[in-house]
Amino acid sequence: MERDLTQGNIIKNILYMSVPTMMGFIAQTLYDLVDMAWIGRISSEAVAAVTILTSIFWLVEVLNEIIGTSSVSLISQNFGAGNYKQTKACIEQTLTFKMLVSVIAMILLVIFMKPLIGFFTQEETVQKAALDYGYLRIFFLPIMFSTYSINTALRCIGDSKRPMILMFVTSVINIVLDPILMFETIPLINLPGAGLGVYGAALATVISISVGFVVGLIMIFNLKNREIRPTVKGIFRLNAKIDKKLITIGLPTGIEVLFRQLAQITILKVVTVFGTVAVAALGIQQRLSGFFIMPLIGLLMGGSTIVGQNMGAEKMERAEKTTHLAATLGGIIMGGVTIFVLLFTEQIMGVFVNDPEVIRMGVPMLRIITPSYILLAVGFGWATGFSGAGYNMPFLISAVIARWGVQIPFMLITIYSLSLPITFIWISFALSEIAEFAVIAIIFFNGKWKMKRVSHLV
């Protein structure tokens, strides 16, 4: 299933790589939405607990992003250049190093999770639900991070279908297990369930991730191209030169994710001023945002692989054309999503929660934030050039300016200094996306990314 993306029609290549990736991520995020809908049936406090836990988990996602981002450019550029020996070594080291950093992430969460939950809420019911959900998820971080690496490696060698299958399988298992494990009586079919509440949601997730990990290992150790097929011996042997690049290439992206998540935590803390209802509304927005953005993530990952392979093969014109086509496709997709959300805002909120106060607060939130994602989509398309080239500094620059230069100051001034309503928090999200788009556009058209190569470094 490996594919040479330096040949053939570019649009066909984009669709071949991006559509299955989009479908896989949409399936995975659909699970997140279904999960939130089931959790919403428990209580608003349960929704708030999972929202807080999700924000905390994203702090350690920094480590995953550093290795994952580095591996995209390293694997795809070496594969595009026909350097299969180095491609194999990069795949092996990605799997090994990701497992190591995930253990570090697990330890950090074990130490700091309870104090962090206490930072956001003192409500005992919310704290208990967050701990029930969080501790089980923590101990399966190594499996989750390693599954991400398997998917990334497959995409970088031009195989977009098997990662999609993996994501579909895990999502379906998750969706099926959720109501069985969460409720004493399974909704819709009225059969006895396990009645584990939010702990059941976490258990469903770790079971599905574990199945995906096992299936993914079988796939990666049976690649058709033997020259790039990893070996057990290679996985248990560190390569200092490649490992250094796995840290340094993606480091700006990791720092970017850290700043972005610190901003998200700051926003969440400000939102808690408006009570549990506001936190629940924000949690629904986060899940919906993840669902809306998943097609763009698929486009970014698929496009980045194409850019990386073509840059490795020194076909710069094809690489640049890929970025513009990806930006156009992204804008069209998100334009359609925006129209849908604006037409059915109340119905969308009603799917996730029955609390009329949460719905009342969430409707203007979605109407204000969603249209700004059109600019985000175009920026994602251009950013395929950065990711494929291994030039990740623009992600850091744009995130810091947008979140800490625009959104956070605007939010703090309007809420704390001027005592304006929560609507201004939602406006801060839109302003942030506009600022980020502007920065990405300036750096992209500057053209420095075209000079970058990482396949020459290992």
PDB file of C-alpha atoms in Angstrom, residues 109-367:
ATOM      1  CA  LEU A 109       0.418  13.337  35.140  1.00  0.00           C
ATOM      2  CA  VAL A 110       0.418  10.939  38.077  1.00  0.00           C
ATOM      3  CA  ILE A 111       2.241  13.576  40.131  1.00  0.00           C
ATOM      4  CA  PHE A 112       0.372  16.701  39.087  1.00  0.00           C
ATOM      5  CA  MET A 113      -3.135  15.676  38.012  1.00  0.00           C
ATOM      6  CA  LYS A 114      -4.908  16.060  41.372  1.00  0.00           C
ATOM      7  CA  PRO A 115      -3.445  19.523  42.138  1.00  0.00           C
ATOM      8  CA  LEU A 116      -4.296  20.678  38.611  1.00  0.00           C
ATOM      9  CA  ILE A 117      -7.913  19.547  38.965  1.00  0.00           C
ATOM     10  CA  GLY A 118      -8.089  21.441  42.252  1.00  0.00           C
ATOM     11  CA  PHE A 119      -6.813  24.548  40.480  1.00  0.00           C
ATOM     12  CA  PHE A 120      -9.886  24.560  38.223  1.00  0.00           C
ATOM     13  CA  THR A 121     -12.665  23.524  40.581  1.00  0.00           C
ATOM     14  CA  GLN A 122     -13.419  22.943  44.224  1.00  0.00           C
ATOM     15  CA  GLU A 123     -16.729  21.174  43.539  1.00  0.00           C
ATOM     16  CA  GLU A 124     -16.381  17.667  44.987  1.00  0.00           C
ATOM     17  CA  THR A 125     -18.629  16.013  42.398  1.00  0.00           C
ATOM     18  CA  VAL A 126     -16.606  17.517  39.535  1.00  0.00           C
ATOM     19  CA  GLN A 127     -13.283  16.606  41.164  1.00  0.00           C
ATOM     20  CA  LYS A 128     -14.326  13.010  41.783  1.00  0.00           C
ATOM     21  CA  ALA A 129     -15.583  12.534  38.218  1.00  0.00           C
ATOM     22  CA  ALA A 130     -12.359  14.025  36.836  1.00  0.00           C
ATOM     23  CA  LEU A 131     -10.207  11.681  38.926  1.00  0.00           C
ATOM     24  CA  ASP A 132     -12.324   8.648  38.014  1.00  0.00           C
ATOM     25  CA  TYR A 133     -11.897   9.476  34.346  1.00  0.00           C
ATOM     26  CA  GLY A 134      -8.269  10.576  34.493  1.00  0.00           C
ATOM     27  CA  TYR A 135      -6.295   7.969  36.409  1.00  0.00           C
ATOM     28  CA  LEU A 136      -7.263   5.106  34.109  1.00  0.00           C
ATOM     29  CA  ARG A 137      -6.439   7.144  30.995  1.00  0.00           C
ATOM     30  CA  ILE A 138      -3.022   8.074  32.380  1.00  0.00           C
ATOM     31  CA  PHE A 139      -1.694   4.520  32.550  1.00  0.00           C
ATOM     32  CA  PHE A 140      -2.514   3.881  28.904  1.00  0.00           C
ATOM     33  CA  LEU A 141      -0.678   6.932  27.558  1.00  0.00           C
ATOM     34  CA  PRO A 142       2.263   4.854  26.197  1.00  0.00           C
ATOM     35  CA  ILE A 143      -0.126   2.732  24.138  1.00  0.00           C
ATOM     36  CA  MET A 144      -1.996   5.809  22.892  1.00  0.00           C
ATOM     37  CA  PHE A 145       1.188   7.661  21.882  1.00  0.00           C
ATOM     38  CA  SER A 146       2.605   4.570  20.150  1.00  0.00           C
ATOM     39  CA  THR A 147      -0.611   4.087  18.157  1.00  0.00           C
ATOM     40  CA  TYR A 148      -0.279   7.676  16.910  1.00  0.00           C
ATOM     41  CA  SER A 149       3.259   6.873  15.730  1.00  0.00           C
ATOM     42  CA  ILE A 150       2.137   3.813  13.794  1.00  0.00           C
ATOM     43  CA  ASN A 151      -0.501   5.861  11.984  1.00  0.00           C
ATOM     44  CA  THR A 152       2.008   8.611  11.187  1.00  0.00           C
ATOM     45  CA  ALA A 153       4.611   6.187   9.847  1.00  0.00           C
ATOM     46  CA  LEU A 154       2.083   4.549   7.531  1.00  0.00           C
ATOM     47  CA  ARG A 155       0.916   7.893   6.137  1.00  0.00           C
ATOM     48  CA  CYS A 156       4.473   9.108   5.538  1.00  0.00           C
ATOM     49  CA  ILE A 157       5.158   6.189   3.204  1.00  0.00           C
ATOM     50  CA  GLY A 158       2.009   6.949   1.250  1.00  0.00           C
ATOM     51  CA  ASP A 159      -0.370   4.500   2.950  1.00  0.00           C
ATOM     52  CA  SER A 160      -3.488   6.432   3.935  1.00  0.00           C
ATOM     53  CA  LYS A 161      -5.933   3.523   4.044  1.00  0.00           C
ATOM     54  CA  ARG A 162      -4.647   1.407   6.898  1.00  0.00           C
ATOM     55  CA  PRO A 163      -4.493   4.311   9.379  1.00  0.00           C
ATOM     56  CA  MET A 164      -8.097   5.069   8.429  1.00  0.00           C
ATOM     57  CA  ILE A 165      -9.057   1.452   9.115  1.00  0.00           C
ATOM     58  CA  LEU A 166      -7.301   1.576  12.485  1.00  0.00           C
ATOM     59  CA  MET A 167      -9.119   4.747  13.485  1.00  0.00           C
ATOM     60  CA  PHE A 168     -12.471   3.407  12.338  1.00  0.00           C
ATOM     61  CA  VAL A 169     -12.018   0.181  14.299  1.00  0.00           C
ATOM     62  CA  THR A 170     -11.070   1.966  17.522  1.00  0.00           C
ATOM     63  CA  SER A 171     -13.889   4.503  17.145  1.00  0.00           C
ATOM     64  CA  VAL A 172     -16.553   1.846  16.561  1.00  0.00           C
ATOM     65  CA  ILE A 173     -15.370  -0.178  19.564  1.00  0.00           C
ATOM     66  CA  ASN A 174     -15.448   2.981  21.663  1.00  0.00           C
ATOM     67  CA  ILE A 175     -18.924   4.019  20.545  1.00  0.00           C
ATOM     68  CA  VAL A 176     -20.322   0.541  21.210  1.00  0.00           C
ATOM     69  CA  LEU A 177     -18.696   0.142  24.623  1.00  0.00           C
ATOM     70  CA  ASP A 178     -19.510   3.612  25.959  1.00  0.00           C
ATOM     71  CA  PRO A 179     -23.209   3.158  26.860  1.00  0.00           C
ATOM     72  CA  ILE A 180     -22.632  -0.458  27.923  1.00  0.00           C
ATOM     73  CA  LEU A 181     -20.011   0.533  30.473  1.00  0.00           C
ATOM     74  CA  MET A 182     -21.405   3.923  31.538  1.00  0.00           C
ATOM     75  CA  PHE A 183     -25.061   3.260  32.346  1.00  0.00           C
ATOM     76  CA  GLU A 184     -26.888   0.791  34.599  1.00  0.00           C
ATOM     77  CA  THR A 185     -29.527   0.492  31.884  1.00  0.00           C
ATOM     78  CA  ILE A 186     -28.195   0.819  28.334  1.00  0.00           C
ATOM     79  CA  PRO A 187     -30.080   3.642  26.538  1.00  0.00           C
ATOM     80  CA  LEU A 188     -32.259   2.761  23.537  1.00  0.00           C
ATOM     81  CA  ILE A 189     -32.130  -1.024  24.066  1.00  0.00           C
ATOM     82  CA  ASN A 190     -32.952  -1.064  27.845  1.00  0.00           C
ATOM     83  CA  LEU A 191     -30.570  -3.921  28.693  1.00  0.00           C
ATOM     84  CA  PRO A 192     -28.477  -4.009  31.883  1.00  0.00           C
ATOM     85  CA  GLY A 193     -25.167  -2.136  31.699  1.00  0.00           C
ATOM     86  CA  ALA A 194     -22.124  -1.860  33.956  1.00  0.00           C
ATOM     87  CA  GLY A 195     -23.172   1.495  35.478  1.00  0.00           C
ATOM     88  CA  LEU A 196     -19.604   2.798  35.805  1.00  0.00           C
ATOM     89  CA  GLY A 197     -20.340   6.420  34.894  1.00  0.00           C
ATOM     90  CA  VAL A 198     -17.412   8.501  33.619  1.00  0.00           C
ATOM     91  CA  TYR A 199     -15.016   5.705  34.634  1.00  0.00           C
ATOM     92  CA  GLY A 200     -16.848   3.545  32.081  1.00  0.00           C
ATOM     93  CA  ALA A 201     -16.160   6.183  29.399  1.00  0.00           C
ATOM     94  CA  ALA A 202     -12.449   6.033  30.223  1.00  0.00           C
ATOM     95  CA  LEU A 203     -12.493   2.219  30.238  1.00  0.00           C
ATOM     96  CA  ALA A 204     -14.129   2.127  26.803  1.00  0.00           C
ATOM     97  CA  THR A 205     -11.416   4.431  25.482  1.00  0.00           C
ATOM     98  CA  VAL A 206      -8.462   2.430  26.797  1.00  0.00           C
ATOM     99  CA  ILE A 207      -9.919  -0.864  25.524  1.00  0.00           C
ATOM    100  CA  SER A 208     -10.363   0.543  22.012  1.00  0.00           C
ATOM    101  CA  ILE A 209      -6.890   2.130  22.017  1.00  0.00           C
ATOM    102  CA  SER A 210      -5.326  -1.172  23.075  1.00  0.00           C
ATOM    103  CA  VAL A 211      -7.037  -3.040  20.237  1.00  0.00           C
ATOM    104  CA  GLY A 212      -5.850  -0.391  17.781  1.00  0.00           C
ATOM    105  CA  PHE A 213      -2.289  -0.676  19.087  1.00  0.00           C
ATOM    106  CA  VAL A 214      -2.150  -4.453  18.582  1.00  0.00           C
ATOM    107  CA  VAL A 215      -3.636  -4.264  15.080  1.00  0.00           C
ATOM    108  CA  GLY A 216      -1.292  -1.388  14.206  1.00  0.00           C
ATOM    109  CA  LEU A 217       1.788  -3.349  15.275  1.00  0.00           C
ATOM    110  CA  ILE A 218       0.729  -6.220  13.019  1.00  0.00           C
ATOM    111  CA  MET A 219       0.387  -3.767  10.120  1.00  0.00           C
ATOM    112  CA  ILE A 220       3.705  -2.002  10.625  1.00  0.00           C
ATOM    113  CA  PHE A 221       5.678  -5.251  10.972  1.00  0.00           C
ATOM    114  CA  ASN A 222       4.175  -6.596   7.744  1.00  0.00           C
ATOM    115  CA  LEU A 223       4.851  -3.722   5.340  1.00  0.00           C
ATOM    116  CA  LYS A 224       4.964  -4.828   1.725  1.00  0.00           C
ATOM    117  CA  ASN A 225       8.276  -3.043   1.121  1.00  0.00           C
ATOM    118  CA  ARG A 226      10.768  -5.126   3.126  1.00  0.00           C
ATOM    119  CA  GLU A 227      13.422  -2.413   2.878  1.00  0.00           C
ATOM    120  CA  ILE A 228      11.436  -0.091   5.135  1.00  0.00           C
ATOM    121  CA  ARG A 229       9.836  -2.737   7.356  1.00  0.00           C
ATOM    122  CA  PRO A 230      10.899  -2.172  11.012  1.00  0.00           C
ATOM    123  CA  THR A 231      12.451  -4.957  13.040  1.00  0.00           C
ATOM    124  CA  VAL A 232      12.263  -5.782  16.738  1.00  0.00           C
ATOM    125  CA  LYS A 233      16.036  -5.433  16.940  1.00  0.00           C
ATOM    126  CA  GLY A 234      15.872  -1.960  15.393  1.00  0.00           C
ATOM    127  CA  ILE A 235      13.145  -0.807  17.771  1.00  0.00           C
ATOM    128  CA  PHE A 236      15.149  -1.818  20.842  1.00  0.00           C
ATOM    129  CA  ARG A 237      18.241   0.051  19.657  1.00  0.00           C
ATOM    130  CA  LEU A 238      18.563   3.829  19.996  1.00  0.00           C
ATOM    131  CA  ASN A 239      20.113   5.926  17.219  1.00  0.00           C
ATOM    132  CA  ALA A 240      21.480   9.134  18.750  1.00  0.00           C
ATOM    133  CA  LYS A 241      21.633  11.029  15.452  1.00  0.00           C
ATOM    134  CA  ILE A 242      18.008  10.362  14.521  1.00  0.00           C
ATOM    135  CA  ASP A 243      16.769  10.756  18.090  1.00  0.00           C
ATOM    136  CA  LYS A 244      18.355  14.206  18.254  1.00  0.00           C
ATOM    137  CA  LYS A 245      16.443  15.209  15.111  1.00  0.00           C
ATOM    138  CA  LEU A 246      13.226  13.753  16.498  1.00  0.00           C
ATOM    139  CA  ILE A 247      13.585  16.210  19.380  1.00  0.00           C
ATOM    140  CA  THR A 248      14.897  19.284  17.576  1.00  0.00           C
ATOM    141  CA  ILE A 249      12.836  19.371  14.354  1.00  0.00           C
ATOM    142  CA  GLY A 250       9.508  19.231  16.141  1.00  0.00           C
ATOM    143  CA  LEU A 251      10.584  21.227  19.202  1.00  0.00           C
ATOM    144  CA  PRO A 252       9.023  24.497  17.972  1.00  0.00           C
ATOM    145  CA  THR A 253       5.737  22.655  17.424  1.00  0.00           C
ATOM    146  CA  GLY A 254       5.946  21.150  20.903  1.00  0.00           C
ATOM    147  CA  ILE A 255       6.543  24.563  22.454  1.00  0.00           C
ATOM    148  CA  GLU A 256       3.695  25.904  20.307  1.00  0.00           C
ATOM    149  CA  VAL A 257       1.339  23.235  21.658  1.00  0.00           C
ATOM    150  CA  LEU A 258       2.499  24.047  25.190  1.00  0.00           C
ATOM    151  CA  PHE A 259       1.778  27.764  24.758  1.00  0.00           C
ATOM    152  CA  ARG A 260      -1.533  26.946  23.100  1.00  0.00           C
ATOM    153  CA  GLN A 261      -2.560  24.658  25.957  1.00  0.00           C
ATOM    154  CA  LEU A 262      -1.407  27.087  28.620  1.00  0.00           C
ATOM    155  CA  ALA A 263      -3.614  29.617  26.874  1.00  0.00           C
ATOM    156  CA  GLN A 264      -6.469  27.101  26.894  1.00  0.00           C
ATOM    157  CA  ILE A 265      -5.988  26.528  30.604  1.00  0.00           C
ATOM    158  CA  THR A 266      -6.002  30.291  31.193  1.00  0.00           C
ATOM    159  CA  ILE A 267      -9.217  30.575  29.193  1.00  0.00           C
ATOM    160  CA  LEU A 268     -10.756  27.693  31.122  1.00  0.00           C
ATOM    161  CA  LYS A 269      -9.839  29.349  34.416  1.00  0.00           C
ATOM    162  CA  VAL A 270     -11.507  32.595  33.312  1.00  0.00           C
ATOM    163  CA  VAL A 271     -14.586  30.687  32.122  1.00  0.00           C
ATOM    164  CA  THR A 272     -14.954  29.102  35.580  1.00  0.00           C
ATOM    165  CA  VAL A 273     -15.824  32.599  36.830  1.00  0.00           C
ATOM    166  CA  PHE A 274     -19.160  32.127  35.055  1.00  0.00           C
ATOM    167  CA  GLY A 275     -19.843  28.766  36.736  1.00  0.00           C
ATOM    168  CA  THR A 276     -20.158  25.080  35.856  1.00  0.00           C
ATOM    169  CA  VAL A 277     -22.709  25.825  33.106  1.00  0.00           C
ATOM    170  CA  ALA A 278     -20.115  27.933  31.262  1.00  0.00           C
ATOM    171  CA  VAL A 279     -17.449  25.221  31.644  1.00  0.00           C
ATOM    172  CA  ALA A 280     -19.883  22.646  30.223  1.00  0.00           C
ATOM    173  CA  ALA A 281     -20.643  24.932  27.256  1.00  0.00           C
ATOM    174  CA  LEU A 282     -16.921  25.380  26.601  1.00  0.00           C
ATOM    175  CA  GLY A 283     -16.410  21.609  26.786  1.00  0.00           C
ATOM    176  CA  ILE A 284     -19.041  21.056  24.101  1.00  0.00           C
ATOM    177  CA  GLN A 285     -17.418  23.741  21.943  1.00  0.00           C
ATOM    178  CA  GLN A 286     -14.044  22.022  22.313  1.00  0.00           C
ATOM    179  CA  ARG A 287     -15.442  18.676  21.167  1.00  0.00           C
ATOM    180  CA  LEU A 288     -17.310  20.284  18.271  1.00  0.00           C
ATOM    181  CA  SER A 289     -14.249  22.287  17.325  1.00  0.00           C
ATOM    182  CA  GLY A 290     -12.224  19.087  17.270  1.00  0.00           C
ATOM    183  CA  PHE A 291     -14.798  17.478  15.005  1.00  0.00           C
ATOM    184  CA  PHE A 292     -14.916  20.454  12.622  1.00  0.00           C
ATOM    185  CA  ILE A 293     -11.131  20.694  12.431  1.00  0.00           C
ATOM    186  CA  MET A 294     -10.524  16.991  11.818  1.00  0.00           C
ATOM    187  CA  PRO A 295     -10.945  17.308   8.023  1.00  0.00           C
ATOM    188  CA  LEU A 296      -8.309  20.040   8.160  1.00  0.00           C
ATOM    189  CA  ILE A 297      -5.991  17.832  10.215  1.00  0.00           C
ATOM    190  CA  GLY A 298      -6.446  15.147   7.577  1.00  0.00           C
ATOM    191  CA  LEU A 299      -5.648  17.679   4.877  1.00  0.00           C
ATOM    192  CA  LEU A 300      -2.590  18.875   6.786  1.00  0.00           C
ATOM    193  CA  MET A 301      -1.256  15.367   7.354  1.00  0.00           C
ATOM    194  CA  GLY A 302      -1.977  14.162   3.824  1.00  0.00           C
ATOM    195  CA  GLY A 303      -0.644  17.337   2.227  1.00  0.00           C
ATOM    196  CA  SER A 304       2.458  17.369   4.440  1.00  0.00           C
ATOM    197  CA  THR A 305       3.362  13.858   3.326  1.00  0.00           C
ATOM    198  CA  ILE A 306       3.061  14.889  -0.330  1.00  0.00           C
ATOM    199  CA  VAL A 307       5.130  18.036   0.269  1.00  0.00           C
ATOM    200  CA  GLY A 308       7.746  16.054   2.201  1.00  0.00           C
ATOM    201  CA  GLN A 309       8.150  13.364  -0.447  1.00  0.00           C
ATOM    202  CA  ASN A 310       8.404  15.941  -3.236  1.00  0.00           C
ATOM    203  CA  MET A 311      10.916  18.059  -1.342  1.00  0.00           C
ATOM    204  CA  GLY A 312      12.956  14.924  -0.695  1.00  0.00           C
ATOM    205  CA  ALA A 313      12.890  14.280  -4.439  1.00  0.00           C
ATOM    206  CA  GLU A 314      13.738  17.982  -5.122  1.00  0.00           C
ATOM    207  CA  LYS A 315      10.430  18.603  -6.917  1.00  0.00           C
ATOM    208  CA  MET A 316       9.741  21.997  -5.382  1.00  0.00           C
ATOM    209  CA  GLU A 317       7.131  23.138  -7.902  1.00  0.00           C
ATOM    210  CA  ARG A 318       4.923  20.136  -7.104  1.00  0.00           C
ATOM    211  CA  ALA A 319       5.409  20.717  -3.379  1.00  0.00           C
ATOM    212  CA  GLU A 320       4.340  24.368  -3.581  1.00  0.00           C
ATOM    213  CA  LYS A 321       1.355  23.600  -5.795  1.00  0.00           C
ATOM    214  CA  THR A 322       0.231  21.057  -3.197  1.00  0.00           C
ATOM    215  CA  THR A 323       0.109  23.768  -0.511  1.00  0.00           C
ATOM    216  CA  HIS A 324      -2.149  26.047  -2.569  1.00  0.00           C
ATOM    217  CA  LEU A 325      -4.519  23.258  -3.540  1.00  0.00           C
ATOM    218  CA  ALA A 326      -4.723  22.140   0.097  1.00  0.00           C
ATOM    219  CA  ALA A 327      -5.568  25.708   1.170  1.00  0.00           C
ATOM    220  CA  THR A 328      -8.354  25.919  -1.418  1.00  0.00           C
ATOM    221  CA  LEU A 329      -9.850  22.570  -0.433  1.00  0.00           C
ATOM    222  CA  GLY A 330      -9.689  23.473   3.255  1.00  0.00           C
ATOM    223  CA  GLY A 331     -11.493  26.775   2.718  1.00  0.00           C
ATOM    224  CA  ILE A 332     -14.288  25.064   0.773  1.00  0.00           C
ATOM    225  CA  ILE A 333     -14.749  22.370   3.432  1.00  0.00           C
ATOM    226  CA  MET A 334     -14.879  24.795   6.347  1.00  0.00           C
ATOM    227  CA  GLY A 335     -17.178  27.153   4.459  1.00  0.00           C
ATOM    228  CA  GLY A 336     -19.703  24.324   4.223  1.00  0.00           C
ATOM    229  CA  VAL A 337     -19.288  23.480   7.916  1.00  0.00           C
ATOM    230  CA  THR A 338     -19.874  27.120   8.893  1.00  0.00           C
ATOM    231  CA  ILE A 339     -23.117  27.339   6.927  1.00  0.00           C
ATOM    232  CA  PHE A 340     -24.367  24.134   8.573  1.00  0.00           C
ATOM    233  CA  VAL A 341     -23.556  25.361  12.086  1.00  0.00           C
ATOM    234  CA  LEU A 342     -25.199  28.741  11.563  1.00  0.00           C
ATOM    235  CA  LEU A 343     -28.384  27.084  10.281  1.00  0.00           C
ATOM    236  CA  PHE A 344     -28.699  24.459  13.022  1.00  0.00           C
ATOM    237  CA  THR A 345     -26.938  25.935  16.074  1.00  0.00           C
ATOM    238  CA  GLU A 346     -29.599  25.198  18.679  1.00  0.00           C
ATOM    239  CA  GLN A 347     -30.181  21.669  17.417  1.00  0.00           C
ATOM    240  CA  ILE A 348     -26.432  20.969  17.541  1.00  0.00           C
ATOM    241  CA  MET A 349     -26.159  22.129  21.152  1.00  0.00           C
ATOM    242  CA  GLY A 350     -29.261  20.123  22.083  1.00  0.00           C
ATOM    243  CA  VAL A 351     -27.602  16.896  20.954  1.00  0.00           C
ATOM    244  CA  PHE A 352     -25.036  17.135  23.748  1.00  0.00           C
ATOM    245  CA  VAL A 353     -26.915  18.429  26.743  1.00  0.00           C
ATOM    246  CA  ASN A 354     -30.466  18.845  28.012  1.00  0.00           C
ATOM    247  CA  ASP A 355     -29.666  21.750  30.324  1.00  0.00           C
ATOM    248  CA  PRO A 356     -31.385  24.835  28.805  1.00  0.00           C
ATOM    249  CA  GLU A 357     -28.855  27.171  30.446  1.00  0.00           C
ATOM    250  CA  VAL A 358     -25.935  25.407  28.739  1.00  0.00           C
ATOM    251  CA  ILE A 359     -27.775  25.535  25.404  1.00  0.00           C
ATOM    252  CA  ARG A 360     -28.605  29.218  25.868  1.00  0.00           C
ATOM    253  CA  MET A 361     -24.963  30.018  26.533  1.00  0.00           C
ATOM    254  CA  GLY A 362     -23.641  27.745  23.769  1.00  0.00           C
ATOM    255  CA  VAL A 363     -25.668  29.078  20.833  1.00  0.00           C
ATOM    256  CA  PRO A 364     -23.977  32.510  20.543  1.00  0.00           C
ATOM    257  CA  MET A 365     -20.651  30.830  21.312  1.00  0.00           C
ATOM    258  CA  LEU A 366     -20.852  28.618  18.203  1.00  0.00           C
ATOM    259  CA  ARG A 367     -22.176  31.425  16.005  1.00  0.00           C
TER     260      ARG A 367
END
